Amino acid sequence: MAVVKHLANHSGNYQGAIDYLVFQHDEVTGRAVRDDEGNPILREEFYMDGVNCEPLSFAAECRISNRQHGKNQGKDEIKAHHYIISYDPRDVEVGLTPQEAQAMSLALAKEWFGGHQCVVFTHPDGSEGSGNIHTHIVLNSLRIKDEPERGWMQGKSWLWRAGCKHQASDKFIAELKQAVMDMCQRRGLHQVDLLSPAKADRVTEREYWSGRHLSAKRVASAAKDTGDLSRKPDGVLTRKAYVRKAVRDATATAVDFGTFAGILDEKYGLGCVLSNGRIYYKHPDDARQIKGRQLGLDYEWPVIAEAIQSRIEHGETRERLGLLVELEAAQKAMRSPAYARKVRVSNVRRLAKTIAFVQESGISSLEDLNRSCDFAQDVRDAARKALADVDAELSSVNRAIRARGAYFGNKRVVDQYRRCTDKQRFYSAHRRELDAFMRAQRELKGLFPGGEVPSMDDLKSRKEALQALRNERYESFCEARYQLREFVTARRNIEAALRPREGVPRRARGDVGLDV
């Protein structure tokens, strides 16, 4: 999946961008990696091209153009724009090479930035060794040639005329993302909808590097204490990541907004406010509130409410046992005596529910509780395996339906290809249909080695039967998972209640604990 990222550069140091693309740099500090003599080390592999300039003289040519047009002389002006197109690491499996990515990105740059001086660099390696091919397009913000007028420009001449500056507006970014998606789909690469809001975690550039720097500081501190310099930076929870983790946990147990906010407050010390349909979270160490949409679409209240309602519709309406909160681990309880008393009262109620659950289940000892947990886990694992078997068969039927539709939908084009005389020209004109037919043919041969493919009606009937069976097994799995969670929670609460607390003196006989 190709991802497009845009960076605006107010610095007039054009050569700094070229040095970053040509030489190796540290991922955390951003400084150039140098050899023993202090010289920067070239990257092991990169590909470069220029549009309206030479790549290695890009900085000098940009400064000359800026002086000729009297642009980019102010301190606050945007001097350059940096676009990054990152491809999915799985694209290598479908034959994408750095050379092909460079050719596609160069064609894209000529089409969308043909009036600018720009350089195109492709690197085969990604951040943190991810191995994803990515391309950098760096362009001077000044346009030195007229560009073709596009429909979305709506007659605004400064968007295409020479002497004007590039405007990275929301409309332009959306059009560029659409062009990148079309390019990847034509090539058959993995691609997602770049124009839809992020449903998963919406991690900004600032949050990403904040986590990297926190991790690097932790490694440096550990190396100072232990002397171990070989440890690699690991991920740390930023404030937003902590809120995301808490919201996911609360969504899995809450039944309405009241219980949702209560779980965030009691277990994680987070504040939660719902105003005009928008949800706001408050981290105890942050003075500002965090909007739900800043974390991602999945963390807004309409999506959370839908997830809670879906869980209730699948039978998970019963109130689950809550874990006891350890006062020593609750940061807010350590700072607020009133909140600590509130947590103690909540723990007493949860412990009472735990004891009632244990008694109703006929458990009289920890050994019985451990055996019940093991049995519940075996039942859950068996239900999960049965559900996975149905899902695998249902996936095969869906693949067969899609492949059969593509096979017979493009068969007419294949028949024309077999009868035509100029096969190369016909293939160039109908490449998508012919490739889809070949993929469907291979898929059907893999699914049905015997050669007899069921009819579409038989496949759809089989799909309906499997869907009904899956619903039954999913309900059984939900029930088994619920029982396992209850037994495991009960065991953890009992163990926490029986565990001696260090530093807490035993109360003397007759001492009621009141200050008189």
PDB file of N, CA and C in Angstrom, residues 66-162:
ATOM      1  N   ASN A  66      15.302  31.451  -7.942  1.00  0.00           N
ATOM      2  CA  ASN A  66      14.675  32.310  -6.936  1.00  0.00           C
ATOM      3  C   ASN A  66      15.106  33.760  -7.088  1.00  0.00           C
ATOM      4  N   ARG A  67      16.395  33.990  -7.394  1.00  0.00           N
ATOM      5  CA  ARG A  67      16.868  35.363  -7.585  1.00  0.00           C
ATOM      6  C   ARG A  67      16.284  35.974  -8.853  1.00  0.00           C
ATOM      7  N   GLN A  68      16.149  35.184  -9.888  1.00  0.00           N
ATOM      8  CA  GLN A  68      15.612  35.718 -11.147  1.00  0.00           C
ATOM      9  C   GLN A  68      14.152  36.162 -11.000  1.00  0.00           C
ATOM     10  N   HIS A  69      13.363  35.430 -10.212  1.00  0.00           N
ATOM     11  CA  HIS A  69      11.943  35.759 -10.052  1.00  0.00           C
ATOM     12  C   HIS A  69      11.653  36.538  -8.776  1.00  0.00           C
ATOM     13  N   GLY A  70      12.674  36.769  -7.954  1.00  0.00           N
ATOM     14  CA  GLY A  70      12.456  37.516  -6.726  1.00  0.00           C
ATOM     15  C   GLY A  70      11.586  36.779  -5.723  1.00  0.00           C
ATOM     16  N   LYS A  71      11.685  35.470  -5.682  1.00  0.00           N
ATOM     17  CA  LYS A  71      10.876  34.651  -4.781  1.00  0.00           C
ATOM     18  C   LYS A  71      11.778  33.954  -3.758  1.00  0.00           C
ATOM     19  N   ASN A  72      11.141  33.468  -2.691  1.00  0.00           N
ATOM     20  CA  ASN A  72      11.816  32.682  -1.644  1.00  0.00           C
ATOM     21  C   ASN A  72      12.968  33.445  -1.023  1.00  0.00           C
ATOM     22  N   GLN A  73      12.772  34.758  -0.846  1.00  0.00           N
ATOM     23  CA  GLN A  73      13.798  35.576  -0.206  1.00  0.00           C
ATOM     24  C   GLN A  73      13.473  35.851   1.251  1.00  0.00           C
ATOM     25  N   GLY A  74      12.199  35.693   1.646  1.00  0.00           N
ATOM     26  CA  GLY A  74      11.792  35.970   3.014  1.00  0.00           C
ATOM     27  C   GLY A  74      12.067  34.794   3.939  1.00  0.00           C
ATOM     28  N   LYS A  75      12.176  35.078   5.221  1.00  0.00           N
ATOM     29  CA  LYS A  75      12.495  34.049   6.198  1.00  0.00           C
ATOM     30  C   LYS A  75      11.342  33.079   6.402  1.00  0.00           C
ATOM     31  N   ASP A  76      10.102  33.582   6.355  1.00  0.00           N
ATOM     32  CA  ASP A  76       8.932  32.764   6.650  1.00  0.00           C
ATOM     33  C   ASP A  76       8.348  32.076   5.413  1.00  0.00           C
ATOM     34  N   GLU A  77       8.946  32.267   4.246  1.00  0.00           N
ATOM     35  CA  GLU A  77       8.415  31.642   3.033  1.00  0.00           C
ATOM     36  C   GLU A  77       8.764  30.152   2.992  1.00  0.00           C
ATOM     37  N   ILE A  78       7.883  29.374   2.375  1.00  0.00           N
ATOM     38  CA  ILE A  78       8.160  27.948   2.159  1.00  0.00           C
ATOM     39  C   ILE A  78       9.064  27.840   0.946  1.00  0.00           C
ATOM     40  N   LYS A  79      10.279  27.377   1.149  1.00  0.00           N
ATOM     41  CA  LYS A  79      11.262  27.314   0.071  1.00  0.00           C
ATOM     42  C   LYS A  79      11.140  26.035  -0.766  1.00  0.00           C
ATOM     43  N   ALA A  80      10.788  24.928  -0.134  1.00  0.00           N
ATOM     44  CA  ALA A  80      10.736  23.646  -0.843  1.00  0.00           C
ATOM     45  C   ALA A  80       9.624  22.787  -0.265  1.00  0.00           C
ATOM     46  N   HIS A  81       9.196  21.822  -1.065  1.00  0.00           N
ATOM     47  CA  HIS A  81       8.189  20.841  -0.651  1.00  0.00           C
ATOM     48  C   HIS A  81       8.790  19.444  -0.818  1.00  0.00           C
ATOM     49  N   HIS A  82       8.507  18.588   0.145  1.00  0.00           N
ATOM     50  CA  HIS A  82       9.072  17.235   0.170  1.00  0.00           C
ATOM     51  C   HIS A  82       7.913  16.245   0.237  1.00  0.00           C
ATOM     52  N   TYR A  83       7.754  15.462  -0.824  1.00  0.00           N
ATOM     53  CA  TYR A  83       6.721  14.422  -0.875  1.00  0.00           C
ATOM     54  C   TYR A  83       7.404  13.057  -0.788  1.00  0.00           C
ATOM     55  N   ILE A  84       6.855  12.177   0.059  1.00  0.00           N
ATOM     56  CA  ILE A  84       7.399  10.833   0.238  1.00  0.00           C
ATOM     57  C   ILE A  84       6.315   9.821  -0.116  1.00  0.00           C
ATOM     58  N   ILE A  85       6.634   8.909  -1.017  1.00  0.00           N
ATOM     59  CA  ILE A  85       5.720   7.830  -1.414  1.00  0.00           C
ATOM     60  C   ILE A  85       6.335   6.528  -0.912  1.00  0.00           C
ATOM     61  N   SER A  86       5.706   5.923   0.085  1.00  0.00           N
ATOM     62  CA  SER A  86       6.211   4.674   0.683  1.00  0.00           C
ATOM     63  C   SER A  86       5.333   3.518   0.231  1.00  0.00           C
ATOM     64  N   TYR A  87       5.958   2.508  -0.346  1.00  0.00           N
ATOM     65  CA  TYR A  87       5.235   1.337  -0.839  1.00  0.00           C
ATOM     66  C   TYR A  87       5.179   0.257   0.234  1.00  0.00           C
ATOM     67  N   ASP A  88       4.217  -0.625   0.098  1.00  0.00           N
ATOM     68  CA  ASP A  88       4.048  -1.713   1.048  1.00  0.00           C
ATOM     69  C   ASP A  88       5.206  -2.708   0.907  1.00  0.00           C
ATOM     70  N   PRO A  89       5.761  -3.210   2.029  1.00  0.00           N
ATOM     71  CA  PRO A  89       6.834  -4.213   1.905  1.00  0.00           C
ATOM     72  C   PRO A  89       6.405  -5.448   1.126  1.00  0.00           C
ATOM     73  N   ARG A  90       5.091  -5.757   1.114  1.00  0.00           N
ATOM     74  CA  ARG A  90       4.621  -6.923   0.375  1.00  0.00           C
ATOM     75  C   ARG A  90       4.662  -6.718  -1.133  1.00  0.00           C
ATOM     76  N   ASP A  91       4.846  -5.460  -1.579  1.00  0.00           N
ATOM     77  CA  ASP A  91       4.899  -5.204  -3.018  1.00  0.00           C
ATOM     78  C   ASP A  91       6.107  -5.865  -3.671  1.00  0.00           C
ATOM     79  N   VAL A  92       7.143  -6.142  -2.865  1.00  0.00           N
ATOM     80  CA  VAL A  92       8.308  -6.844  -3.418  1.00  0.00           C
ATOM     81  C   VAL A  92       7.915  -8.235  -3.891  1.00  0.00           C
ATOM     82  N   GLU A  93       6.927  -8.850  -3.224  1.00  0.00           N
ATOM     83  CA  GLU A  93       6.494 -10.196  -3.604  1.00  0.00           C
ATOM     84  C   GLU A  93       5.804 -10.212  -4.964  1.00  0.00           C
ATOM     85  N   VAL A  94       5.221  -9.081  -5.383  1.00  0.00           N
ATOM     86  CA  VAL A  94       4.563  -9.018  -6.693  1.00  0.00           C
ATOM     87  C   VAL A  94       5.480  -8.438  -7.757  1.00  0.00           C
ATOM     88  N   GLY A  95       6.779  -8.340  -7.452  1.00  0.00           N
ATOM     89  CA  GLY A  95       7.752  -7.963  -8.477  1.00  0.00           C
ATOM     90  C   GLY A  95       8.173  -6.513  -8.494  1.00  0.00           C
ATOM     91  N   LEU A  96       7.786  -5.699  -7.510  1.00  0.00           N
ATOM     92  CA  LEU A  96       8.202  -4.302  -7.506  1.00  0.00           C
ATOM     93  C   LEU A  96       9.683  -4.199  -7.167  1.00  0.00           C
ATOM     94  N   THR A  97      10.420  -3.459  -7.977  1.00  0.00           N
ATOM     95  CA  THR A  97      11.852  -3.237  -7.759  1.00  0.00           C
ATOM     96  C   THR A  97      12.095  -1.745  -7.547  1.00  0.00           C
ATOM     97  N   PRO A  98      13.223  -1.375  -6.937  1.00  0.00           N
ATOM     98  CA  PRO A  98      13.533   0.055  -6.780  1.00  0.00           C
ATOM     99  C   PRO A  98      13.614   0.790  -8.119  1.00  0.00           C
ATOM    100  N   GLN A  99      14.112   0.095  -9.152  1.00  0.00           N
ATOM    101  CA  GLN A  99      14.197   0.741 -10.466  1.00  0.00           C
ATOM    102  C   GLN A  99      12.801   1.060 -11.008  1.00  0.00           C
ATOM    103  N   GLU A 100      11.860   0.122 -10.836  1.00  0.00           N
ATOM    104  CA  GLU A 100      10.499   0.373 -11.328  1.00  0.00           C
ATOM    105  C   GLU A 100       9.821   1.466 -10.510  1.00  0.00           C
ATOM    106  N   ALA A 101      10.039   1.453  -9.177  1.00  0.00           N
ATOM    107  CA  ALA A 101       9.466   2.505  -8.337  1.00  0.00           C
ATOM    108  C   ALA A 101      10.014   3.875  -8.729  1.00  0.00           C
ATOM    109  N   GLN A 102      11.293   3.933  -9.077  1.00  0.00           N
ATOM    110  CA  GLN A 102      11.888   5.192  -9.514  1.00  0.00           C
ATOM    111  C   GLN A 102      11.261   5.655 -10.824  1.00  0.00           C
ATOM    112  N   ALA A 103      11.050   4.729 -11.762  1.00  0.00           N
ATOM    113  CA  ALA A 103      10.450   5.098 -13.050  1.00  0.00           C
ATOM    114  C   ALA A 103       9.013   5.587 -12.864  1.00  0.00           C
ATOM    115  N   MET A 104       8.223   4.887 -12.020  1.00  0.00           N
ATOM    116  CA  MET A 104       6.834   5.316 -11.794  1.00  0.00           C
ATOM    117  C   MET A 104       6.789   6.679 -11.110  1.00  0.00           C
ATOM    118  N   SER A 105       7.647   6.883 -10.111  1.00  0.00           N
ATOM    119  CA  SER A 105       7.640   8.154  -9.386  1.00  0.00           C
ATOM    120  C   SER A 105       8.148   9.298 -10.258  1.00  0.00           C
ATOM    121  N   LEU A 106       9.103   9.017 -11.140  1.00  0.00           N
ATOM    122  CA  LEU A 106       9.590  10.053 -12.049  1.00  0.00           C
ATOM    123  C   LEU A 106       8.485  10.483 -13.004  1.00  0.00           C
ATOM    124  N   ALA A 107       7.732   9.526 -13.530  1.00  0.00           N
ATOM    125  CA  ALA A 107       6.602   9.867 -14.402  1.00  0.00           C
ATOM    126  C   ALA A 107       5.551  10.667 -13.642  1.00  0.00           C
ATOM    127  N   LEU A 108       5.316  10.297 -12.381  1.00  0.00           N
ATOM    128  CA  LEU A 108       4.364  11.046 -11.558  1.00  0.00           C
ATOM    129  C   LEU A 108       4.853  12.465 -11.315  1.00  0.00           C
ATOM    130  N   ALA A 109       6.148  12.628 -11.055  1.00  0.00           N
ATOM    131  CA  ALA A 109       6.705  13.965 -10.819  1.00  0.00           C
ATOM    132  C   ALA A 109       6.611  14.833 -12.067  1.00  0.00           C
ATOM    133  N   LYS A 110       6.870  14.256 -13.231  1.00  0.00           N
ATOM    134  CA  LYS A 110       6.774  15.039 -14.468  1.00  0.00           C
ATOM    135  C   LYS A 110       5.336  15.460 -14.747  1.00  0.00           C
ATOM    136  N   GLU A 111       4.389  14.624 -14.346  1.00  0.00           N
ATOM    137  CA  GLU A 111       2.976  14.948 -14.590  1.00  0.00           C
ATOM    138  C   GLU A 111       2.449  15.998 -13.627  1.00  0.00           C
ATOM    139  N   TRP A 112       2.837  15.909 -12.344  1.00  0.00           N
ATOM    140  CA  TRP A 112       2.256  16.787 -11.326  1.00  0.00           C
ATOM    141  C   TRP A 112       3.165  17.952 -10.953  1.00  0.00           C
ATOM    142  N   PHE A 113       4.466  17.841 -11.195  1.00  0.00           N
ATOM    143  CA  PHE A 113       5.390  18.927 -10.855  1.00  0.00           C
ATOM    144  C   PHE A 113       6.262  19.272 -12.052  1.00  0.00           C
ATOM    145  N   GLY A 114       5.696  19.186 -13.242  1.00  0.00           N
ATOM    146  CA  GLY A 114       6.481  19.414 -14.457  1.00  0.00           C
ATOM    147  C   GLY A 114       6.979  20.829 -14.611  1.00  0.00           C
ATOM    148  N   GLY A 115       6.393  21.809 -13.919  1.00  0.00           N
ATOM    149  CA  GLY A 115       6.847  23.192 -14.014  1.00  0.00           C
ATOM    150  C   GLY A 115       7.853  23.578 -12.958  1.00  0.00           C
ATOM    151  N   HIS A 116       8.241  22.652 -12.093  1.00  0.00           N
ATOM    152  CA  HIS A 116       9.152  22.944 -10.992  1.00  0.00           C
ATOM    153  C   HIS A 116      10.497  22.273 -11.216  1.00  0.00           C
ATOM    154  N   GLN A 117      11.493  22.792 -10.536  1.00  0.00           N
ATOM    155  CA  GLN A 117      12.765  22.089 -10.429  1.00  0.00           C
ATOM    156  C   GLN A 117      12.628  21.086  -9.279  1.00  0.00           C
ATOM    157  N   CYS A 118      12.768  19.814  -9.592  1.00  0.00           N
ATOM    158  CA  CYS A 118      12.601  18.806  -8.539  1.00  0.00           C
ATOM    159  C   CYS A 118      13.541  17.635  -8.801  1.00  0.00           C
ATOM    160  N   VAL A 119      13.823  16.924  -7.721  1.00  0.00           N
ATOM    161  CA  VAL A 119      14.658  15.722  -7.783  1.00  0.00           C
ATOM    162  C   VAL A 119      13.843  14.552  -7.255  1.00  0.00           C
ATOM    163  N   VAL A 120      14.096  13.372  -7.801  1.00  0.00           N
ATOM    164  CA  VAL A 120      13.393  12.146  -7.430  1.00  0.00           C
ATOM    165  C   VAL A 120      14.439  11.127  -6.995  1.00  0.00           C
ATOM    166  N   PHE A 121      14.355  10.700  -5.737  1.00  0.00           N
ATOM    167  CA  PHE A 121      15.280   9.712  -5.180  1.00  0.00           C
ATOM    168  C   PHE A 121      14.476   8.520  -4.681  1.00  0.00           C
ATOM    169  N   THR A 122      14.933   7.319  -4.960  1.00  0.00           N
ATOM    170  CA  THR A 122      14.299   6.090  -4.478  1.00  0.00           C
ATOM    171  C   THR A 122      15.299   5.315  -3.639  1.00  0.00           C
ATOM    172  N   HIS A 123      14.856   4.914  -2.442  1.00  0.00           N
ATOM    173  CA  HIS A 123      15.666   4.109  -1.528  1.00  0.00           C
ATOM    174  C   HIS A 123      15.004   2.749  -1.355  1.00  0.00           C
ATOM    175  N   PRO A 124      15.763   1.674  -1.401  1.00  0.00           N
ATOM    176  CA  PRO A 124      15.162   0.338  -1.271  1.00  0.00           C
ATOM    177  C   PRO A 124      14.902  -0.079   0.170  1.00  0.00           C
ATOM    178  N   ASP A 125      15.441   0.657   1.145  1.00  0.00           N
ATOM    179  CA  ASP A 125      15.297   0.272   2.548  1.00  0.00           C
ATOM    180  C   ASP A 125      14.468   1.320   3.269  1.00  0.00           C
ATOM    181  N   GLY A 126      13.649   0.863   4.229  1.00  0.00           N
ATOM    182  CA  GLY A 126      12.792   1.754   4.978  1.00  0.00           C
ATOM    183  C   GLY A 126      13.306   1.999   6.385  1.00  0.00           C
ATOM    184  N   SER A 127      12.556   2.759   7.156  1.00  0.00           N
ATOM    185  CA  SER A 127      12.927   3.070   8.526  1.00  0.00           C
ATOM    186  C   SER A 127      12.848   1.823   9.390  1.00  0.00           C
ATOM    187  N   GLU A 128      13.781   1.702  10.334  1.00  0.00           N
ATOM    188  CA  GLU A 128      13.839   0.584  11.284  1.00  0.00           C
ATOM    189  C   GLU A 128      13.946  -0.761  10.580  1.00  0.00           C
ATOM    190  N   GLY A 129      14.578  -0.780   9.407  1.00  0.00           N
ATOM    191  CA  GLY A 129      14.766  -2.042   8.704  1.00  0.00           C
ATOM    192  C   GLY A 129      13.496  -2.655   8.177  1.00  0.00           C
ATOM    193  N   SER A 130      12.469  -1.832   7.901  1.00  0.00           N
ATOM    194  CA  SER A 130      11.197  -2.379   7.429  1.00  0.00           C
ATOM    195  C   SER A 130      11.301  -2.947   6.022  1.00  0.00           C
ATOM    196  N   GLY A 131      12.263  -2.471   5.239  1.00  0.00           N
ATOM    197  CA  GLY A 131      12.467  -3.023   3.912  1.00  0.00           C
ATOM    198  C   GLY A 131      11.500  -2.540   2.864  1.00  0.00           C
ATOM    199  N   ASN A 132      10.731  -1.502   3.154  1.00  0.00           N
ATOM    200  CA  ASN A 132       9.788  -1.011   2.156  1.00  0.00           C
ATOM    201  C   ASN A 132      10.468  -0.020   1.217  1.00  0.00           C
ATOM    202  N   ILE A 133      10.225  -0.180  -0.058  1.00  0.00           N
ATOM    203  CA  ILE A 133      10.751   0.750  -1.067  1.00  0.00           C
ATOM    204  C   ILE A 133      10.000   2.073  -0.942  1.00  0.00           C
ATOM    205  N   HIS A 134      10.720   3.179  -0.954  1.00  0.00           N
ATOM    206  CA  HIS A 134      10.075   4.484  -0.846  1.00  0.00           C
ATOM    207  C   HIS A 134      10.818   5.493  -1.716  1.00  0.00           C
ATOM    208  N   THR A 135      10.076   6.494  -2.161  1.00  0.00           N
ATOM    209  CA  THR A 135      10.609   7.504  -3.074  1.00  0.00           C
ATOM    210  C   THR A 135      10.420   8.893  -2.464  1.00  0.00           C
ATOM    211  N   HIS A 136      11.455   9.728  -2.592  1.00  0.00           N
ATOM    212  CA  HIS A 136      11.415  11.130  -2.145  1.00  0.00           C
ATOM    213  C   HIS A 136      11.329  12.023  -3.385  1.00  0.00           C
ATOM    214  N   ILE A 137      10.389  12.942  -3.372  1.00  0.00           N
ATOM    215  CA  ILE A 137      10.277  13.958  -4.424  1.00  0.00           C
ATOM    216  C   ILE A 137      10.424  15.315  -3.748  1.00  0.00           C
ATOM    217  N   VAL A 138      11.546  15.986  -3.998  1.00  0.00           N
ATOM    218  CA  VAL A 138      11.822  17.295  -3.414  1.00  0.00           C
ATOM    219  C   VAL A 138      11.781  18.324  -4.532  1.00  0.00           C
ATOM    220  N   LEU A 139      10.969  19.362  -4.363  1.00  0.00           N
ATOM    221  CA  LEU A 139      10.830  20.359  -5.423  1.00  0.00           C
ATOM    222  C   LEU A 139      10.959  21.758  -4.863  1.00  0.00           C
ATOM    223  N   ASN A 140      11.502  22.635  -5.682  1.00  0.00           N
ATOM    224  CA  ASN A 140      11.540  24.053  -5.354  1.00  0.00           C
ATOM    225  C   ASN A 140      10.120  24.600  -5.391  1.00  0.00           C
ATOM    226  N   SER A 141       9.756  25.383  -4.394  1.00  0.00           N
ATOM    227  CA  SER A 141       8.375  25.873  -4.347  1.00  0.00           C
ATOM    228  C   SER A 141       8.056  26.818  -5.502  1.00  0.00           C
ATOM    229  N   LEU A 142       9.066  27.416  -6.132  1.00  0.00           N
ATOM    230  CA  LEU A 142       8.848  28.316  -7.269  1.00  0.00           C
ATOM    231  C   LEU A 142       8.610  27.511  -8.534  1.00  0.00           C
ATOM    232  N   ARG A 143       7.618  27.906  -9.292  1.00  0.00           N
ATOM    233  CA  ARG A 143       7.313  27.264 -10.579  1.00  0.00           C
ATOM    234  C   ARG A 143       7.980  28.073 -11.689  1.00  0.00           C
ATOM    235  N   ILE A 144       8.828  27.409 -12.489  1.00  0.00           N
ATOM    236  CA  ILE A 144       9.574  28.123 -13.528  1.00  0.00           C
ATOM    237  C   ILE A 144       8.958  27.928 -14.907  1.00  0.00           C
ATOM    238  N   LYS A 145       7.983  27.034 -15.044  1.00  0.00           N
ATOM    239  CA  LYS A 145       7.298  26.800 -16.319  1.00  0.00           C
ATOM    240  C   LYS A 145       5.804  26.699 -16.072  1.00  0.00           C
ATOM    241  N   ASP A 146       5.028  27.064 -17.090  1.00  0.00           N
ATOM    242  CA  ASP A 146       3.583  26.883 -16.992  1.00  0.00           C
ATOM    243  C   ASP A 146       3.245  25.398 -16.976  1.00  0.00           C
ATOM    244  N   GLU A 147       2.225  25.043 -16.213  1.00  0.00           N
ATOM    245  CA  GLU A 147       1.751  23.670 -16.155  1.00  0.00           C
ATOM    246  C   GLU A 147       0.347  23.597 -16.749  1.00  0.00           C
ATOM    247  N   PRO A 148      -0.088  22.425 -17.170  1.00  0.00           N
ATOM    248  CA  PRO A 148      -1.447  22.294 -17.699  1.00  0.00           C
ATOM    249  C   PRO A 148      -2.484  22.615 -16.613  1.00  0.00           C
ATOM    250  N   GLU A 149      -3.506  23.340 -17.015  1.00  0.00           N
ATOM    251  CA  GLU A 149      -4.573  23.662 -16.063  1.00  0.00           C
ATOM    252  C   GLU A 149      -5.458  22.431 -15.847  1.00  0.00           C
ATOM    253  N   ARG A 150      -5.753  22.138 -14.610  1.00  0.00           N
ATOM    254  CA  ARG A 150      -6.602  20.999 -14.257  1.00  0.00           C
ATOM    255  C   ARG A 150      -7.963  21.503 -13.817  1.00  0.00           C
ATOM    256  N   GLY A 151      -8.946  20.610 -13.911  1.00  0.00           N
ATOM    257  CA  GLY A 151     -10.318  21.017 -13.631  1.00  0.00           C
ATOM    258  C   GLY A 151     -10.529  21.503 -12.212  1.00  0.00           C
ATOM    259  N   TRP A 152      -9.859  20.888 -11.241  1.00  0.00           N
ATOM    260  CA  TRP A 152     -10.066  21.271  -9.848  1.00  0.00           C
ATOM    261  C   TRP A 152      -9.464  22.623  -9.510  1.00  0.00           C
ATOM    262  N   MET A 153      -8.627  23.191 -10.420  1.00  0.00           N
ATOM    263  CA  MET A 153      -8.031  24.499 -10.146  1.00  0.00           C
ATOM    264  C   MET A 153      -9.042  25.634 -10.265  1.00  0.00           C
ATOM    265  N   GLN A 154     -10.138  25.401 -10.992  1.00  0.00           N
ATOM    266  CA  GLN A 154     -11.260  26.350 -11.082  1.00  0.00           C
ATOM    267  C   GLN A 154     -10.817  27.736 -11.524  1.00  0.00           C
ATOM    268  N   GLY A 155      -9.934  27.796 -12.512  1.00  0.00           N
ATOM    269  CA  GLY A 155      -9.530  29.070 -13.103  1.00  0.00           C
ATOM    270  C   GLY A 155      -8.567  29.896 -12.279  1.00  0.00           C
ATOM    271  N   LYS A 156      -8.001  29.353 -11.225  1.00  0.00           N
ATOM    272  CA  LYS A 156      -7.046  30.091 -10.397  1.00  0.00           C
ATOM    273  C   LYS A 156      -5.666  29.994 -11.047  1.00  0.00           C
ATOM    274  N   SER A 157      -5.262  31.078 -11.714  1.00  0.00           N
ATOM    275  CA  SER A 157      -4.068  31.038 -12.567  1.00  0.00           C
ATOM    276  C   SER A 157      -2.798  30.813 -11.757  1.00  0.00           C
ATOM    277  N   TRP A 158      -2.775  31.238 -10.486  1.00  0.00           N
ATOM    278  CA  TRP A 158      -1.532  31.084  -9.719  1.00  0.00           C
ATOM    279  C   TRP A 158      -1.211  29.623  -9.409  1.00  0.00           C
ATOM    280  N   LEU A 159      -2.149  28.730  -9.726  1.00  0.00           N
ATOM    281  CA  LEU A 159      -1.916  27.319  -9.471  1.00  0.00           C
ATOM    282  C   LEU A 159      -1.179  26.626 -10.610  1.00  0.00           C
ATOM    283  N   TRP A 160      -1.013  27.292 -11.760  1.00  0.00           N
ATOM    284  CA  TRP A 160      -0.298  26.650 -12.864  1.00  0.00           C
ATOM    285  C   TRP A 160       0.677  27.577 -13.596  1.00  0.00           C
ATOM    286  N   ARG A 161       0.626  28.885 -13.373  1.00  0.00           N
ATOM    287  CA  ARG A 161       1.482  29.795 -14.124  1.00  0.00           C
ATOM    288  C   ARG A 161       2.903  29.837 -13.560  1.00  0.00           C
ATOM    289  N   ALA A 162       3.870  30.092 -14.474  1.00  0.00           N
ATOM    290  CA  ALA A 162       5.259  30.238 -14.075  1.00  0.00           C
ATOM    291  C   ALA A 162       5.429  31.512 -13.258  1.00  0.00           C
TER     292      ALA A 162
END
